[in-house]
Short mmCIF file of N, CA and C in Angstrom, two decimals:
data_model
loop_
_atom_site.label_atom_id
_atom_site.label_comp_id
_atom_site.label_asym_id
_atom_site.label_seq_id
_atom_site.Cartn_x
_atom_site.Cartn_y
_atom_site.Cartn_z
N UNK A 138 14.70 -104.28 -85.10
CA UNK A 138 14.43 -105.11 -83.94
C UNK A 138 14.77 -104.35 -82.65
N UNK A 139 16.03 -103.66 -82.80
CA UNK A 139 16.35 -102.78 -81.32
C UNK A 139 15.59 -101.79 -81.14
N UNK A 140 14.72 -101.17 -81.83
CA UNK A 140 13.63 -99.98 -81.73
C UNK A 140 12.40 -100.83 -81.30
N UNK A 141 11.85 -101.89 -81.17
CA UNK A 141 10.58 -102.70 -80.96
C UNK A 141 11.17 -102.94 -80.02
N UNK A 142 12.17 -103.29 -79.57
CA UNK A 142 12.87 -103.64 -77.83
C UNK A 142 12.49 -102.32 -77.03
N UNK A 143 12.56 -101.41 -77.38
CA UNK A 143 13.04 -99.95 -77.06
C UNK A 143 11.73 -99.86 -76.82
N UNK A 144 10.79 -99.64 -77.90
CA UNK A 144 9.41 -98.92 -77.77
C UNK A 144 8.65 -100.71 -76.54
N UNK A 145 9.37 -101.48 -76.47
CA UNK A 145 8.29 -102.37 -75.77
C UNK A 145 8.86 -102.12 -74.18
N UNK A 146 9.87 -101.62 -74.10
CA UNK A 146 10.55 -101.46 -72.39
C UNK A 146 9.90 -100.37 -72.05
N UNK A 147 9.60 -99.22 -72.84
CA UNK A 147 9.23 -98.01 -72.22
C UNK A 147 7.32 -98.61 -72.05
N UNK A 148 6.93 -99.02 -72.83
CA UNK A 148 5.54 -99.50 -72.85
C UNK A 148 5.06 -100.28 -71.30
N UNK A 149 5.89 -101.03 -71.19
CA UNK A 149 5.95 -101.73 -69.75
C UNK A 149 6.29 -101.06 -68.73
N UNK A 150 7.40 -100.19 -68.92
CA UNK A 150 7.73 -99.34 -67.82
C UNK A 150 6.27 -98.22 -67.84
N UNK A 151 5.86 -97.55 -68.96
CA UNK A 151 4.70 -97.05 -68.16
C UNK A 151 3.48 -97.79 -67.85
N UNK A 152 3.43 -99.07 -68.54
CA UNK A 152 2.10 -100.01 -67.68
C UNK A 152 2.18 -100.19 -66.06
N UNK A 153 3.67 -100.36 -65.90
CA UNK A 153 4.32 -100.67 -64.54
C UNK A 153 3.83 -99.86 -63.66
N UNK A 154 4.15 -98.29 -64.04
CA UNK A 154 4.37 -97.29 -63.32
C UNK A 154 2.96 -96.24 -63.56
N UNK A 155 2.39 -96.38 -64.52
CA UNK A 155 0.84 -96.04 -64.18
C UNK A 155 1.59 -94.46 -64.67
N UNK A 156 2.36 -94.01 -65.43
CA UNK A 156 2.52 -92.79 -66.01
C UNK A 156 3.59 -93.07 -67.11
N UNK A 157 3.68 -91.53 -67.69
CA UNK A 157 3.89 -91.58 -69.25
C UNK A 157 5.45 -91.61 -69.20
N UNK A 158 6.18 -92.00 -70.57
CA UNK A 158 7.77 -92.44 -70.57
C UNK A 158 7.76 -90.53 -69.97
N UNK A 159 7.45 -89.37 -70.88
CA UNK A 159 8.28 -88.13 -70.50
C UNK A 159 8.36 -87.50 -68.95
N UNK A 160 7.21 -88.26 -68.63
CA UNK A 160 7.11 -87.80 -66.60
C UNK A 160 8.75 -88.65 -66.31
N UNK A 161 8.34 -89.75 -66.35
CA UNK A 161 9.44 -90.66 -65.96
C UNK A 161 10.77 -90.14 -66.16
N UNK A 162 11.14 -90.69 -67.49
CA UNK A 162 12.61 -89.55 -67.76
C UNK A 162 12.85 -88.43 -66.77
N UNK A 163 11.57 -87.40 -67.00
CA UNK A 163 11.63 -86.25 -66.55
C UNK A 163 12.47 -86.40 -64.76
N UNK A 164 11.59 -87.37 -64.46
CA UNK A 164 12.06 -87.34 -62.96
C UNK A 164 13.48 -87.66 -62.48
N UNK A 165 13.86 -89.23 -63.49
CA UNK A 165 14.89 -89.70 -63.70
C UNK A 165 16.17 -88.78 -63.85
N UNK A 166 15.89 -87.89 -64.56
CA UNK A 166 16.91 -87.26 -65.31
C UNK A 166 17.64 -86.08 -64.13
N UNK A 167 16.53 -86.03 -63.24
CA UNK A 167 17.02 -84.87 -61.72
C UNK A 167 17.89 -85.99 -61.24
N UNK A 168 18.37 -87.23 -61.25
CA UNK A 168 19.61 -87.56 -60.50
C UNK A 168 20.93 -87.51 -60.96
N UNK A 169 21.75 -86.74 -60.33
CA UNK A 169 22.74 -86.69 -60.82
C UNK A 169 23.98 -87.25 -59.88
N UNK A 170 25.27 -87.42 -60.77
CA UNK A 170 26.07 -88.16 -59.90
C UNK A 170 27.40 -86.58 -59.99
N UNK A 171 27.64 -86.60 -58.58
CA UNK A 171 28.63 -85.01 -58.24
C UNK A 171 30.12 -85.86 -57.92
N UNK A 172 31.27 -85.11 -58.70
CA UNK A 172 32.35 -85.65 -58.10
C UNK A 172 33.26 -84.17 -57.04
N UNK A 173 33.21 -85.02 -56.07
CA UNK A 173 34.28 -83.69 -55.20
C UNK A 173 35.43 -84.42 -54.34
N UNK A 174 36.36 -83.68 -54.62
CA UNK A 174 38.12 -83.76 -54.19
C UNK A 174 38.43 -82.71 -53.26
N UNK A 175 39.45 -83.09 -52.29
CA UNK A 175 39.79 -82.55 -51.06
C UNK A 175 40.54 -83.27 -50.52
N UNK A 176 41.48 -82.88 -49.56
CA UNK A 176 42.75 -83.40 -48.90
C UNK A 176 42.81 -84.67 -48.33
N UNK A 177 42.03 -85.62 -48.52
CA UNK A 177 41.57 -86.63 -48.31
C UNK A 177 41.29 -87.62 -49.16
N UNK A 178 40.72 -86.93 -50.55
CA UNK A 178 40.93 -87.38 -51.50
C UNK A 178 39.58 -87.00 -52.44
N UNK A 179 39.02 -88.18 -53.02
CA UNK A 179 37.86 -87.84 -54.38
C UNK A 179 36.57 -89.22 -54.46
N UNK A 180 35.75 -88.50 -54.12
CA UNK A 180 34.51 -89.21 -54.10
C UNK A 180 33.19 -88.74 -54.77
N UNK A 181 32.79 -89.74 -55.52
CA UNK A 181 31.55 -89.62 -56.34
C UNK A 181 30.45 -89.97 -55.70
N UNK A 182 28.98 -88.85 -55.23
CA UNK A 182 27.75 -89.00 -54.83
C UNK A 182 26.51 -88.55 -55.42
N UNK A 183 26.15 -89.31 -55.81
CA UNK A 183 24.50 -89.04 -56.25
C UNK A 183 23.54 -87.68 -55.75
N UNK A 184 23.19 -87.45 -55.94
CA UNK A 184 22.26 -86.34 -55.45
C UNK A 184 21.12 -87.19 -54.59
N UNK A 185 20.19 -86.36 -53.78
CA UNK A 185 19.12 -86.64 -53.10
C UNK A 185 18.02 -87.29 -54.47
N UNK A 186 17.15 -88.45 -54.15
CA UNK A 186 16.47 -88.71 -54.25
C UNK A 186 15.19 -87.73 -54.30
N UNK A 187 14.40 -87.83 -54.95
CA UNK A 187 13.08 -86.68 -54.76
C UNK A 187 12.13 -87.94 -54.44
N UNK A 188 11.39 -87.74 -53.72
CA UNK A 188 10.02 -88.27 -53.51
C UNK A 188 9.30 -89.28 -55.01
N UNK A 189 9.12 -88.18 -55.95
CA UNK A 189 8.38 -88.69 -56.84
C UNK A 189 9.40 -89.89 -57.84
N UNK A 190 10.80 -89.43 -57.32
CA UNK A 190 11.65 -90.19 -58.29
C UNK A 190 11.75 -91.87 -57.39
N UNK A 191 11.93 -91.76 -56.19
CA UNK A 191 11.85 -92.51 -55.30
C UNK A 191 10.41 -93.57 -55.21
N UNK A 192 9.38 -93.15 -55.67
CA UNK A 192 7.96 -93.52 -55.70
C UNK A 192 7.88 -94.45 -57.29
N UNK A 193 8.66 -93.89 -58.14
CA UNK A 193 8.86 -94.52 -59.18
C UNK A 193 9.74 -95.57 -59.49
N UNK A 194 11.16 -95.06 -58.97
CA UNK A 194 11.43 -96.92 -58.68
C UNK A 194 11.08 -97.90 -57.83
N UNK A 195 10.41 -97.47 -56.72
CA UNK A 195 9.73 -98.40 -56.18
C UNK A 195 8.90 -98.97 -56.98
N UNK A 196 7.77 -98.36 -58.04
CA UNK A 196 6.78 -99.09 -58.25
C UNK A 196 7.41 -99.60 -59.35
N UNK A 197 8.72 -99.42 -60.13
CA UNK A 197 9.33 -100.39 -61.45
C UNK A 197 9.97 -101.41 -60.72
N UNK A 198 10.39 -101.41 -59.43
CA UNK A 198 10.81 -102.55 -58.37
C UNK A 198 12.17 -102.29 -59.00
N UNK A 199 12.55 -101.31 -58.71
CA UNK A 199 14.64 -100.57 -59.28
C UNK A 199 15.16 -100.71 -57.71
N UNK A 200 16.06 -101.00 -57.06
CA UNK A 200 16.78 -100.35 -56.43
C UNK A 200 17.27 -99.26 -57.17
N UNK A 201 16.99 -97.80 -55.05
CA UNK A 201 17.80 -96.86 -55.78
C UNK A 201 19.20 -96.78 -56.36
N UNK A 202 19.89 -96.12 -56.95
CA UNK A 202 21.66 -96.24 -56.59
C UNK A 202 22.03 -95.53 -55.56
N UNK A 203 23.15 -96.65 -55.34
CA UNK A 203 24.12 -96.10 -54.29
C UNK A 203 24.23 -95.01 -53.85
N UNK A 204 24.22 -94.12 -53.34
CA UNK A 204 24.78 -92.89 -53.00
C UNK A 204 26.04 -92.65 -53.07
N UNK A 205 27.01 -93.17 -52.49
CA UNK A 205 28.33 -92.80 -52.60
C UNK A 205 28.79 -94.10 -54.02
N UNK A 206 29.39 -93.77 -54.95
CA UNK A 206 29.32 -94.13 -55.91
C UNK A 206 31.15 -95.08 -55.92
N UNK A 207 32.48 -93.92 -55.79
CA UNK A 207 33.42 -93.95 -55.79
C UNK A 207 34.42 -93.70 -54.58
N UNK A 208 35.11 -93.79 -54.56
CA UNK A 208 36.04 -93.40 -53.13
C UNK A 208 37.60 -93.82 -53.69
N UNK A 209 38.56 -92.32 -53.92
CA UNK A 209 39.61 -92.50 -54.15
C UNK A 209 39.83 -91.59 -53.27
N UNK A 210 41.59 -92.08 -52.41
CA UNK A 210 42.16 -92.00 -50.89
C UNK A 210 43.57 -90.94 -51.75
N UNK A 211 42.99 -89.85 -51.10
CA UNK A 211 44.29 -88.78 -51.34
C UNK A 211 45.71 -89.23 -51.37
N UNK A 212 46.65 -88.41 -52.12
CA UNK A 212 48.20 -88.93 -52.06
C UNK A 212 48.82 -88.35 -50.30
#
């Protein structure tokens, strides 16, 4: 039953999006989340958005994520 869930989300997501699950992923998979620390302290940020990744959650109707993810305040 969880594999017919699986194969029916990606099915919709490319009816949605008018391209194939491996583009998608593909694009998906360029966001990454960066953690960096400094005298101030430690904060987690997403990488830039690309165009085509940006074009794709729009048309699945996703908000992007956050950009700044975390925020921990130095000792």
């Amino acid at each position: 039953l969880l594999c017919w869930l699986a194969l029916l989300l990606v099915r919709v997501a490319e009816n949605t999006a008018g391209q194939t699950w491996p583009v998608m992923r593909r694009e998906l998979d360029r966001i990454h989340l960066g953690t960096f620390t400094g005298p101030a302290g430690t904060f987690r940020q997403r990488t830039e958005l690309s165009k085509p990744a940006r074009d794709l959650l729009a048309r699945l109707g996703i908000d992007a994520p956050r950009k700044i993810h975390e925020l921990t305040p130095g000792t």
